[in-house]
mmCIF file of C-alpha atoms and ligand atoms in Angstrom:
data_model
loop_
_atom_site.group_PDB
_atom_site.id
_atom_site.type_symbol
_atom_site.label_atom_id
_atom_site.label_comp_id
_atom_site.label_asym_id
_atom_site.label_seq_id
_atom_site.Cartn_x
_atom_site.Cartn_y
_atom_site.Cartn_z
ATOM 1 C CA MET R 38 90.921 95.020 112.193
ATOM 2 C CA ILE R 39 90.085 91.884 110.195
ATOM 3 C CA ASP R 40 86.626 93.365 109.470
ATOM 4 C CA ALA R 41 88.303 96.543 108.253
ATOM 5 C CA ILE R 42 90.522 94.480 105.933
ATOM 6 C CA PHE R 43 87.640 92.493 104.440
ATOM 7 C CA ASN R 44 85.456 95.592 104.053
ATOM 8 C CA HIS R 45 88.139 97.574 102.269
ATOM 9 C CA ARG R 46 87.042 99.559 99.262
ATOM 10 C CA SER R 47 88.829 102.615 97.870
ATOM 11 C CA ILE R 48 86.896 105.785 98.653
ATOM 12 C CA ARG R 49 86.899 108.558 96.073
ATOM 13 C CA ASN R 50 84.273 110.914 97.590
ATOM 14 C CA TYR R 51 84.715 112.445 101.012
ATOM 15 C CA LYS R 52 82.635 114.402 103.521
ATOM 16 C CA ASN R 53 83.766 117.875 104.455
ATOM 17 C CA GLU R 54 84.732 116.702 107.940
ATOM 18 C CA PRO R 55 88.159 117.037 109.538
ATOM 19 C CA ILE R 56 90.107 114.166 111.103
ATOM 20 C CA SER R 57 90.904 114.786 114.776
ATOM 21 C CA ASP R 58 94.575 115.214 115.706
ATOM 22 C CA LYS R 59 94.231 112.190 118.002
ATOM 23 C CA ILE R 60 93.057 109.867 115.220
ATOM 24 C CA LEU R 61 95.585 111.226 112.742
ATOM 25 C CA ASP R 62 98.324 110.680 115.283
ATOM 26 C CA GLN R 63 97.174 107.087 115.808
ATOM 27 C CA ILE R 64 97.259 106.536 112.028
ATOM 28 C CA LEU R 65 100.799 107.916 111.849
ATOM 29 C CA GLN R 66 101.897 105.825 114.850
ATOM 30 C CA ALA R 67 100.484 102.708 113.159
ATOM 31 C CA ALA R 68 102.498 103.572 110.039
ATOM 32 C CA ILE R 69 105.652 103.994 112.103
ATOM 33 C CA ARG R 70 105.197 100.630 113.914
ATOM 34 C CA GLY R 71 105.477 98.750 110.596
ATOM 35 C CA SER R 72 108.347 96.385 109.852
ATOM 36 C CA ASN R 73 111.150 98.115 108.024
ATOM 37 C CA THR R 74 114.537 97.291 106.566
ATOM 38 C CA GLY R 75 117.126 96.793 109.343
ATOM 39 C CA ASN R 76 115.007 99.046 111.570
ATOM 40 C CA MET R 77 116.567 101.910 109.631
ATOM 41 C CA GLN R 78 113.150 103.442 108.806
ATOM 42 C CA LEU R 79 114.091 104.446 105.295
ATOM 43 C CA TYR R 80 110.866 106.338 104.662
ATOM 44 C CA SER R 81 109.214 109.568 105.681
ATOM 45 C CA ILE R 82 105.597 110.677 105.653
ATOM 46 C CA ILE R 83 104.555 114.129 104.513
ATOM 47 C CA VAL R 84 101.179 115.189 105.923
ATOM 48 C CA THR R 85 99.234 117.688 103.815
ATOM 49 C CA LYS R 86 96.223 119.512 105.273
ATOM 50 C CA ASN R 87 96.860 123.024 104.000
ATOM 51 C CA ASN R 88 94.536 124.036 101.152
ATOM 52 C CA ASP R 89 97.231 125.733 99.045
ATOM 53 C CA GLN R 90 99.438 122.652 99.242
ATOM 54 C CA LYS R 91 96.438 120.443 98.469
ATOM 55 C CA GLN R 92 95.639 122.545 95.433
ATOM 56 C CA LYS R 93 99.191 122.058 94.135
ATOM 57 C CA LEU R 94 99.055 118.330 94.816
ATOM 58 C CA TRP R 95 95.642 118.131 93.110
ATOM 59 C CA GLU R 96 97.214 119.563 89.927
ATOM 60 C CA ALA R 97 100.050 117.057 90.151
ATOM 61 C CA HIS R 98 97.720 114.107 90.756
ATOM 62 C CA PHE R 99 95.955 114.594 87.418
ATOM 63 C CA LYS R 100 93.311 116.738 89.158
ATOM 64 C CA GLN R 101 91.747 113.787 90.943
ATOM 65 C CA ASN R 102 89.011 115.450 93.011
ATOM 66 C CA MET R 103 89.588 113.466 96.169
ATOM 67 C CA VAL R 104 92.915 115.280 96.653
ATOM 68 C CA VAL R 105 91.116 118.546 97.429
ATOM 69 C CA GLN R 106 88.085 116.890 99.039
ATOM 70 C CA ALA R 107 89.816 114.664 101.594
ATOM 71 C CA PRO R 108 90.986 116.443 104.769
ATOM 72 C CA VAL R 109 94.372 114.707 104.883
ATOM 73 C CA ILE R 110 96.806 113.625 102.203
ATOM 74 C CA LEU R 111 99.758 111.460 103.206
ATOM 75 C CA THR R 112 102.703 111.172 100.861
ATOM 76 C CA PHE R 113 105.009 108.267 101.694
ATOM 77 C CA VAL R 114 108.545 108.772 100.461
ATOM 78 C CA ALA R 115 111.589 106.523 100.263
ATOM 79 C CA ASP R 116 114.196 108.350 102.319
ATOM 80 C CA ILE R 117 117.888 107.640 102.812
ATOM 81 C CA ASN R 118 118.613 111.307 103.560
ATOM 82 C CA ARG R 119 118.110 111.106 107.345
ATOM 83 C CA PHE R 120 120.021 107.838 107.715
ATOM 84 C CA HIS R 121 122.925 109.074 105.558
ATOM 85 C CA LYS R 122 123.165 112.262 107.604
ATOM 86 C CA TRP R 123 123.387 110.191 110.790
ATOM 87 C CA CYS R 124 126.067 107.912 109.274
ATOM 88 C CA GLU R 125 128.064 110.951 108.173
ATOM 89 C CA LEU R 126 127.834 112.567 111.608
ATOM 90 C CA ARG R 127 129.086 109.326 113.177
ATOM 91 C CA ASN R 128 131.984 109.015 110.750
ATOM 92 C CA ALA R 129 130.458 105.805 109.351
ATOM 93 C CA GLY R 130 130.555 106.654 105.656
ATOM 94 C CA THR R 131 127.489 106.202 103.484
ATOM 95 C CA ALA R 132 126.349 103.115 101.618
ATOM 96 C CA TYR R 133 122.761 103.464 100.509
ATOM 97 C CA ASP R 134 122.736 105.819 97.527
ATOM 98 C CA ASN R 135 122.112 103.014 95.035
ATOM 99 C CA PHE R 136 119.206 101.311 93.325
ATOM 100 C CA LEU R 137 119.000 98.369 95.743
ATOM 101 C CA TRP R 138 118.380 100.753 98.617
ATOM 102 C CA LEU R 139 115.778 102.705 96.732
ATOM 103 C CA TYR R 140 114.042 99.347 96.414
ATOM 104 C CA ASN R 141 114.427 98.621 100.138
ATOM 105 C CA ALA R 142 113.297 102.120 101.095
ATOM 106 C CA THR R 143 110.304 101.769 98.779
ATOM 107 C CA ILE R 144 109.271 98.577 100.577
ATOM 108 C CA ASP R 145 109.535 100.431 103.912
ATOM 109 C CA ALA R 146 107.389 103.282 102.594
ATOM 110 C CA VAL R 147 104.713 100.909 101.268
ATOM 111 C CA ILE R 148 104.507 98.945 104.527
ATOM 112 C CA ALA R 149 104.097 102.210 106.437
ATOM 113 C CA ALA R 150 101.407 103.338 103.987
ATOM 114 C CA GLN R 151 99.381 100.152 104.300
ATOM 115 C CA ASN R 152 99.600 100.220 108.109
ATOM 116 C CA ALA R 153 98.284 103.795 107.991
ATOM 117 C CA CYS R 154 95.425 102.706 105.701
ATOM 118 C CA LEU R 155 94.435 99.861 108.020
ATOM 119 C CA GLU R 156 94.402 102.088 111.086
ATOM 120 C CA ALA R 157 92.419 104.726 109.175
ATOM 121 C CA GLU R 158 89.842 102.163 108.049
ATOM 122 C CA GLU R 159 89.650 100.749 111.568
ATOM 123 C CA ASN R 160 88.597 104.287 112.598
ATOM 124 C CA GLN R 161 85.760 104.364 110.015
ATOM 125 C CA LEU R 162 87.788 106.538 107.674
ATOM 126 C CA GLY R 163 88.082 105.898 103.946
ATOM 127 C CA VAL R 164 91.328 105.804 101.982
ATOM 128 C CA CYS R 165 92.488 105.787 98.393
ATOM 129 C CA TYR R 166 96.008 105.316 97.077
ATOM 130 C CA LEU R 167 97.149 107.609 94.265
ATOM 131 C CA GLY R 168 99.264 105.963 91.586
ATOM 132 C CA THR R 169 99.759 109.374 90.012
ATOM 133 C CA THR R 170 102.623 109.768 92.509
ATOM 134 C CA THR R 171 104.725 107.507 90.294
ATOM 135 C CA TYR R 172 103.861 109.443 87.136
ATOM 136 C CA MET R 173 104.311 112.922 88.565
ATOM 137 C CA THR R 174 107.319 112.270 90.780
ATOM 138 C CA GLU R 175 109.251 115.373 89.735
ATOM 139 C CA LYS R 176 106.326 117.736 90.336
ATOM 140 C CA ILE R 177 105.674 116.176 93.747
ATOM 141 C CA ILE R 178 109.364 116.499 94.665
ATOM 142 C CA ASP R 179 109.045 120.234 93.896
ATOM 143 C CA ILE R 180 105.786 120.759 95.793
ATOM 144 C CA LEU R 181 106.954 118.907 98.904
ATOM 145 C CA GLU R 182 110.531 120.245 98.623
ATOM 146 C CA LEU R 183 112.056 116.779 98.855
ATOM 147 C CA PRO R 184 115.873 116.868 99.098
ATOM 148 C CA GLN R 185 118.474 114.491 97.634
ATOM 149 C CA GLY R 186 118.006 110.923 98.826
ATOM 150 C CA VAL R 187 114.217 111.246 98.945
ATOM 151 C CA VAL R 188 111.761 109.986 96.320
ATOM 152 C CA PRO R 189 107.947 109.902 96.596
ATOM 153 C CA VAL R 190 106.599 106.353 96.522
ATOM 154 C CA THR R 191 102.874 106.580 97.050
ATOM 155 C CA THR R 192 100.154 108.886 98.278
ATOM 156 C CA VAL R 193 97.060 108.083 100.306
ATOM 157 C CA VAL R 194 94.069 110.375 100.706
ATOM 158 C CA ILE R 195 92.156 109.912 103.963
ATOM 159 C CA GLY R 196 88.769 111.181 105.121
ATOM 160 C CA TYR R 197 85.231 110.303 106.142
ATOM 161 C CA PRO R 198 83.534 108.482 103.253
ATOM 162 C CA ALA R 199 80.684 110.181 101.390
ATOM 163 C CA GLU R 200 80.005 106.960 99.459
ATOM 164 C CA THR R 201 79.929 103.191 99.989
ATOM 165 C CA PRO R 202 81.011 101.650 96.708
ATOM 166 C CA PRO R 203 80.573 97.897 96.218
ATOM 167 C CA LEU R 204 83.487 95.629 97.051
ATOM 168 C CA THR R 205 85.630 95.100 93.982
ATOM 169 C CA ASP R 206 86.379 91.632 92.628
ATOM 170 C CA ARG R 207 89.610 89.739 93.166
ATOM 171 C CA LEU R 208 91.152 86.860 91.238
ATOM 172 C CA PRO R 209 90.506 83.487 92.911
ATOM 173 C CA GLN R 210 93.004 82.492 95.587
ATOM 174 C CA GLU R 211 94.459 79.687 93.443
ATOM 175 C CA ALA R 212 95.392 82.283 90.817
ATOM 176 C CA VAL R 213 97.665 84.176 93.173
ATOM 177 C CA VAL R 214 98.869 81.600 95.717
ATOM 178 C CA PHE R 215 101.235 78.699 94.977
ATOM 179 C CA ASN R 216 102.234 75.866 97.244
ATOM 180 C CA GLU R 217 105.990 75.590 97.619
ATOM 181 C CA LYS R 218 106.890 76.434 94.001
ATOM 182 C CA TYR R 219 105.585 78.635 91.230
ATOM 183 C CA THR R 220 103.878 76.592 88.530
ATOM 184 C CA GLU R 221 103.407 78.152 85.089
ATOM 185 C CA PHE R 222 99.844 78.870 83.969
ATOM 186 C CA SER R 223 98.122 77.052 81.116
ATOM 187 C CA ASP R 224 95.906 79.085 78.750
ATOM 188 C CA GLU R 225 92.899 77.281 80.213
ATOM 189 C CA GLN R 226 93.820 78.371 83.724
ATOM 190 C CA ILE R 227 94.246 81.983 82.630
ATOM 191 C CA ASN R 228 90.826 81.856 80.935
ATOM 192 C CA GLU R 229 89.292 80.382 84.052
ATOM 193 C CA PHE R 230 90.940 82.806 86.500
ATOM 194 C CA PHE R 231 89.865 85.913 84.584
ATOM 195 C CA ALA R 232 86.374 84.636 83.636
ATOM 196 C CA GLU R 233 84.589 86.038 86.686
ATOM 197 C CA LYS R 234 86.080 89.493 86.176
ATOM 198 C CA GLU R 235 85.338 89.417 82.429
ATOM 199 C CA ASN R 236 81.713 88.459 83.016
ATOM 200 C CA LEU R 237 80.890 91.257 85.454
ATOM 201 C CA GLU R 238 78.095 93.487 84.112
ATOM 202 C CA TYR R 239 80.060 96.695 84.669
ATOM 203 C CA VAL R 240 83.009 95.246 82.786
ATOM 204 C CA LYS R 241 80.767 94.454 79.803
ATOM 205 C CA GLU R 242 79.580 98.082 79.910
ATOM 206 C CA LEU R 243 83.177 99.325 80.105
ATOM 207 C CA ILE R 244 84.103 97.305 77.028
ATOM 208 C CA LYS R 245 81.195 98.863 75.106
ATOM 209 C CA GLU R 246 82.127 102.377 76.257
ATOM 210 C CA ASN R 247 85.777 101.900 75.358
ATOM 211 C CA GLN R 248 84.981 100.173 72.057
ATOM 212 C CA THR R 249 87.559 97.476 72.658
ATOM 213 C CA GLU R 250 87.221 93.728 72.114
ATOM 214 C CA ASN R 251 87.841 92.826 75.739
ATOM 215 C CA LEU R 252 88.970 93.997 79.175
ATOM 216 C CA ALA R 253 92.664 93.290 78.644
ATOM 217 C CA GLN R 254 92.620 95.723 75.717
ATOM 218 C CA ILE R 255 91.173 98.422 77.969
ATOM 219 C CA PHE R 256 94.320 98.082 80.067
ATOM 220 C CA THR R 257 96.848 98.019 77.242
ATOM 221 C CA GLN R 258 95.122 100.406 74.809
ATOM 222 C CA LYS R 259 93.351 102.882 77.093
ATOM 223 C CA ARG R 260 94.392 102.901 80.743
ATOM 224 C CA TYR R 261 98.079 102.087 80.920
ATOM 225 C CA LYS R 262 99.458 102.299 77.374
ATOM 226 C CA LYS R 263 102.938 101.205 76.411
ATOM 227 C CA GLN R 264 103.981 104.600 75.062
ATOM 228 C CA ASP R 265 102.917 106.313 78.313
ATOM 229 C CA ASN R 266 104.588 103.618 80.391
ATOM 230 C CA LEU R 267 107.851 104.058 78.503
ATOM 231 C CA PHE R 268 107.693 107.833 78.852
ATOM 232 C CA PHE R 269 107.041 107.759 82.603
ATOM 233 C CA SER R 270 109.471 104.905 83.130
ATOM 234 C CA ASN R 271 112.302 106.805 81.453
ATOM 235 C CA SER R 272 111.533 110.050 83.250
ATOM 236 C CA PHE R 273 111.408 108.145 86.555
ATOM 237 C CA LEU R 274 114.877 106.706 85.903
ATOM 238 C CA LYS R 275 116.219 110.240 85.358
ATOM 239 C CA ILE R 276 114.570 111.481 88.555
ATOM 240 C CA ILE R 277 115.960 108.731 90.751
ATOM 241 C CA GLU R 278 119.382 109.487 89.319
ATOM 242 C CA LYS R 279 118.878 113.194 90.097
ATOM 243 C CA GLN R 280 117.737 112.350 93.646
ATOM 244 C CA GLY R 281 120.972 110.429 94.174
ATOM 245 C CA PHE R 282 119.883 106.799 94.075
ATOM 246 C CA MET R 283 121.877 105.580 91.093
ATOM 247 C CA ASN R 284 125.454 105.609 92.376
ATOM 248 C CA ASN R 285 125.753 101.958 91.383
ATOM 249 C CA GLU R 286 129.460 101.816 90.579
HETATM 250 C C1 FMN J 43 99.560 101.856 94.119
HETATM 251 C C2 FMN J 43 98.109 102.168 93.882
HETATM 252 C C3 FMN J 43 97.769 103.266 93.102
HETATM 253 C C4 FMN J 43 96.441 103.608 92.915
HETATM 254 N N1 FMN J 43 96.130 104.745 92.215
HETATM 255 C C5 FMN J 43 94.848 105.156 92.126
HETATM 256 C C6 FMN J 43 94.548 106.416 91.531
HETATM 257 O O1 FMN J 43 95.427 107.167 91.107
HETATM 258 N N2 FMN J 43 93.249 106.771 91.457
HETATM 259 C C7 FMN J 43 92.235 105.982 91.934
HETATM 260 O O2 FMN J 43 91.068 106.384 91.828
HETATM 261 N N3 FMN J 43 92.499 104.791 92.520
HETATM 262 C C8 FMN J 43 93.776 104.360 92.646
HETATM 263 N N4 FMN J 43 94.090 103.186 93.291
HETATM 264 C C9 FMN J 43 93.018 102.353 93.835
HETATM 265 C C10 FMN J 43 92.825 101.091 93.002
HETATM 266 O O3 FMN J 43 92.205 101.415 91.789
HETATM 267 C C11 FMN J 43 91.992 100.100 93.825
HETATM 268 O O4 FMN J 43 92.692 99.735 94.989
HETATM 269 C C12 FMN J 43 91.652 98.837 93.034
HETATM 270 O O5 FMN J 43 90.854 99.157 91.914
HETATM 271 C C13 FMN J 43 90.890 97.840 93.892
HETATM 272 O O6 FMN J 43 89.725 98.439 94.422
HETATM 273 P P1 FMN J 43 89.475 98.555 95.988
HETATM 274 O O7 FMN J 43 90.641 99.273 96.594
HETATM 275 O O8 FMN J 43 88.207 99.355 96.128
HETATM 276 O O9 FMN J 43 89.353 97.168 96.503
HETATM 277 C C14 FMN J 43 95.419 102.805 93.478
HETATM 278 C C15 FMN J 43 95.779 101.697 94.260
HETATM 279 C C16 FMN J 43 97.098 101.392 94.476
HETATM 280 C C17 FMN J 43 97.446 100.235 95.377
#
């Protein structure tokens, strides 16, 4: 498993080869074994293999090709619906239709997703997370017919890799790990931590292509722009209210 972790790279091109039921089941079991809040399992996993469903998801995920290419798409959702139903049936009242528990349920969903990814990679499968789940939440709720108390958190495509991309860079360990207490960064440290990334050949090419001054500007001016972030952030707030997670009074 440790080899799988250190060899991780997101795969965006897949072979036309199905995943056996046995391996898929193992991946789902690994997801389910993950730690979770209060052992309440406040997540669900929607498995998509059907081509019509994939086509709809492909549209929702900004037409990222891997959604139709990969044999299996797993959508991990935060889910208080099942637990609330149980509480109601047992005359226990309900307590989780608020923002804090969306947060907890989201953590559960992400842990399950990463366990699934690790088990998939351990079985020589490739994976890629889809952040478009957070942008297109409402559409995905429609496609997967998610009821009240359920919000999509993340999506993972899984299949046999048709590519072996290079490992991507990471910030040095001292940039992301603190001993005992967080210590604020000096400008010099920030320069030093990001230097390796900024000096990669492909990054220099990207800067040319994007006609920006530097890599940070590619993020803020091209990839994840403030106006888009505000739009999606506000629509997300409305959706979580609609799905019943904002009863905060
Ligand atoms: C929450 C999340 C959302 C992501 N969304 C996308 C996506 O929509 N499309 C994509 O091609 N890669 C996506 N990725 C993959 C990241 O770009 C990738 O993990 C990162 O660049 C590091 O590369 P590596 O996974 O190959 O190490 C996502 C990853 C995460 C964790």
